Amino acid sequence: MTLLPVSFFYLIAGSAVFIRRKLGIEHKDADYVSYVLFYTGVSFFILGVFECIFPSPFWGIPLVIGLLLMVRLVIKRTTAILNNRNEHDS
């Protein structure tokens, strides 16, 4: 029962980034981030339903892959923000 709560986190985070982008608060690369987060949440939700029906210890594999994806997105987003700040300072 770990994939369902994680899927809700991804769905909420993806929706929040999308809403912030539409309000003009986020940078242009936030569209990519919101889509990846939202659709990762959708896939985790579907896997979470299967996890409830067919319990297995192997359901942790998609969870680890999703967490690695999140780390990659955070690093990419941080470098984009830092590069943007360096361009404005120059």
PDB file of C-alpha atoms in Angstrom:
ATOM      1  CA  MET A   1       0.000   0.000   0.000  1.00  0.00           C
ATOM      2  CA  THR A   2       2.870   2.397  -0.655  1.00  0.00           C
ATOM      3  CA  LEU A   3       2.178   3.341  -4.258  1.00  0.00           C
ATOM      4  CA  LEU A   4      -1.227   4.966  -3.686  1.00  0.00           C
ATOM      5  CA  PRO A   5      -0.026   7.641  -1.225  1.00  0.00           C
ATOM      6  CA  VAL A   6       3.029   8.304  -3.380  1.00  0.00           C
ATOM      7  CA  SER A   7       0.803   8.618  -6.459  1.00  0.00           C
ATOM      8  CA  PHE A   8      -1.319  11.240  -4.705  1.00  0.00           C
ATOM      9  CA  PHE A   9       1.848  13.198  -3.884  1.00  0.00           C
ATOM     10  CA  TYR A  10       2.944  13.136  -7.534  1.00  0.00           C
ATOM     11  CA  LEU A  11      -0.540  14.119  -8.743  1.00  0.00           C
ATOM     12  CA  ILE A  12      -0.735  17.034  -6.311  1.00  0.00           C
ATOM     13  CA  ALA A  13       2.824  18.194  -7.033  1.00  0.00           C
ATOM     14  CA  GLY A  14       2.292  18.026 -10.796  1.00  0.00           C
ATOM     15  CA  SER A  15      -0.987  19.913 -10.555  1.00  0.00           C
ATOM     16  CA  ALA A  16       0.540  22.566  -8.283  1.00  0.00           C
ATOM     17  CA  VAL A  17       3.443  23.192 -10.659  1.00  0.00           C
ATOM     18  CA  PHE A  18       1.016  23.394 -13.606  1.00  0.00           C
ATOM     19  CA  ILE A  19      -1.201  25.914 -11.778  1.00  0.00           C
ATOM     20  CA  ARG A  20       1.814  27.993 -10.725  1.00  0.00           C
ATOM     21  CA  ARG A  21       3.026  27.994 -14.349  1.00  0.00           C
ATOM     22  CA  LYS A  22      -0.353  29.216 -15.594  1.00  0.00           C
ATOM     23  CA  LEU A  23      -0.304  32.001 -12.978  1.00  0.00           C
ATOM     24  CA  GLY A  24       3.115  33.065 -14.264  1.00  0.00           C
ATOM     25  CA  ILE A  25       5.036  32.255 -11.093  1.00  0.00           C
ATOM     26  CA  GLU A  26       7.129  29.393 -12.514  1.00  0.00           C
ATOM     27  CA  HIS A  27       9.658  29.423 -15.345  1.00  0.00           C
ATOM     28  CA  LYS A  28       9.032  28.051 -18.835  1.00  0.00           C
ATOM     29  CA  ASP A  29      10.592  24.668 -18.083  1.00  0.00           C
ATOM     30  CA  ALA A  30       7.905  24.038 -15.447  1.00  0.00           C
ATOM     31  CA  ASP A  31       5.528  22.661 -18.097  1.00  0.00           C
ATOM     32  CA  TYR A  32       7.820  19.682 -18.652  1.00  0.00           C
ATOM     33  CA  VAL A  33       8.189  19.145 -14.903  1.00  0.00           C
ATOM     34  CA  SER A  34       4.441  19.300 -14.280  1.00  0.00           C
ATOM     35  CA  TYR A  35       3.668  16.830 -17.064  1.00  0.00           C
ATOM     36  CA  VAL A  36       6.267  14.357 -15.847  1.00  0.00           C
ATOM     37  CA  LEU A  37       5.096  14.613 -12.240  1.00  0.00           C
ATOM     38  CA  PHE A  38       1.415  14.338 -13.127  1.00  0.00           C
ATOM     39  CA  TYR A  39       1.753  11.370 -15.473  1.00  0.00           C
ATOM     40  CA  THR A  40       4.115   9.619 -13.057  1.00  0.00           C
ATOM     41  CA  GLY A  41       1.355  10.026 -10.471  1.00  0.00           C
ATOM     42  CA  VAL A  42      -1.207   8.562 -12.866  1.00  0.00           C
ATOM     43  CA  SER A  43       0.974   5.534 -13.563  1.00  0.00           C
ATOM     44  CA  PHE A  44       1.684   5.070  -9.835  1.00  0.00           C
ATOM     45  CA  PHE A  45      -2.045   5.250  -9.119  1.00  0.00           C
ATOM     46  CA  ILE A  46      -2.742   2.478 -11.637  1.00  0.00           C
ATOM     47  CA  LEU A  47       0.112   0.404 -10.208  1.00  0.00           C
ATOM     48  CA  GLY A  48      -1.208   1.108  -6.701  1.00  0.00           C
ATOM     49  CA  VAL A  49      -4.588  -0.361  -7.635  1.00  0.00           C
ATOM     50  CA  PHE A  50      -2.839  -3.497  -8.871  1.00  0.00           C
ATOM     51  CA  GLU A  51      -0.761  -3.531  -5.684  1.00  0.00           C
ATOM     52  CA  CYS A  52      -3.965  -3.676  -3.621  1.00  0.00           C
ATOM     53  CA  ILE A  53      -5.310  -6.569  -5.706  1.00  0.00           C
ATOM     54  CA  PHE A  54      -2.062  -8.536  -6.108  1.00  0.00           C
ATOM     55  CA  PRO A  55       0.284  -7.835  -3.162  1.00  0.00           C
ATOM     56  CA  SER A  56       3.948  -8.506  -3.895  1.00  0.00           C
ATOM     57  CA  PRO A  57       7.288  -7.173  -2.647  1.00  0.00           C
ATOM     58  CA  PHE A  58       8.239  -6.325  -6.243  1.00  0.00           C
ATOM     59  CA  TRP A  59       5.945  -3.271  -6.268  1.00  0.00           C
ATOM     60  CA  GLY A  60       8.829  -1.372  -4.650  1.00  0.00           C
ATOM     61  CA  ILE A  61      10.740  -1.386  -7.945  1.00  0.00           C
ATOM     62  CA  PRO A  62       8.502   1.229  -9.652  1.00  0.00           C
ATOM     63  CA  LEU A  63       8.609   3.261  -6.451  1.00  0.00           C
ATOM     64  CA  VAL A  64      12.415   3.400  -6.538  1.00  0.00           C
ATOM     65  CA  ILE A  65      12.364   4.296 -10.243  1.00  0.00           C
ATOM     66  CA  GLY A  66       9.890   7.096  -9.523  1.00  0.00           C
ATOM     67  CA  LEU A  67      11.996   8.451  -6.688  1.00  0.00           C
ATOM     68  CA  LEU A  68      15.073   8.464  -8.936  1.00  0.00           C
ATOM     69  CA  LEU A  69      13.031  10.334 -11.541  1.00  0.00           C
ATOM     70  CA  MET A  70      12.062  12.886  -8.904  1.00  0.00           C
ATOM     71  CA  VAL A  71      15.714  13.390  -7.902  1.00  0.00           C
ATOM     72  CA  ARG A  72      16.648  13.886 -11.559  1.00  0.00           C
ATOM     73  CA  LEU A  73      13.895  16.479 -11.996  1.00  0.00           C
ATOM     74  CA  VAL A  74      14.935  18.344  -8.856  1.00  0.00           C
ATOM     75  CA  ILE A  75      18.554  18.485 -10.028  1.00  0.00           C
ATOM     76  CA  LYS A  76      17.512  19.626 -13.513  1.00  0.00           C
ATOM     77  CA  ARG A  77      15.210  22.285 -12.085  1.00  0.00           C
ATOM     78  CA  THR A  78      17.849  23.546  -9.657  1.00  0.00           C
ATOM     79  CA  THR A  79      20.460  23.896 -12.390  1.00  0.00           C
ATOM     80  CA  ALA A  80      17.966  25.738 -14.608  1.00  0.00           C
ATOM     81  CA  ILE A  81      17.157  28.204 -11.827  1.00  0.00           C
ATOM     82  CA  LEU A  82      20.830  28.748 -10.988  1.00  0.00           C
ATOM     83  CA  ASN A  83      21.705  29.279 -14.661  1.00  0.00           C
ATOM     84  CA  ASN A  84      18.842  31.765 -14.965  1.00  0.00           C
ATOM     85  CA  ARG A  85      20.100  33.707 -11.933  1.00  0.00           C
ATOM     86  CA  ASN A  86      23.659  33.742 -13.296  1.00  0.00           C
ATOM     87  CA  GLU A  87      22.431  35.183 -16.608  1.00  0.00           C
ATOM     88  CA  HIS A  88      20.579  37.984 -14.817  1.00  0.00           C
ATOM     89  CA  ASP A  89      23.612  38.802 -12.662  1.00  0.00           C
ATOM     90  CA  SER A  90      25.924  39.133 -15.677  1.00  0.00           C
TER      91      SER A  90
END
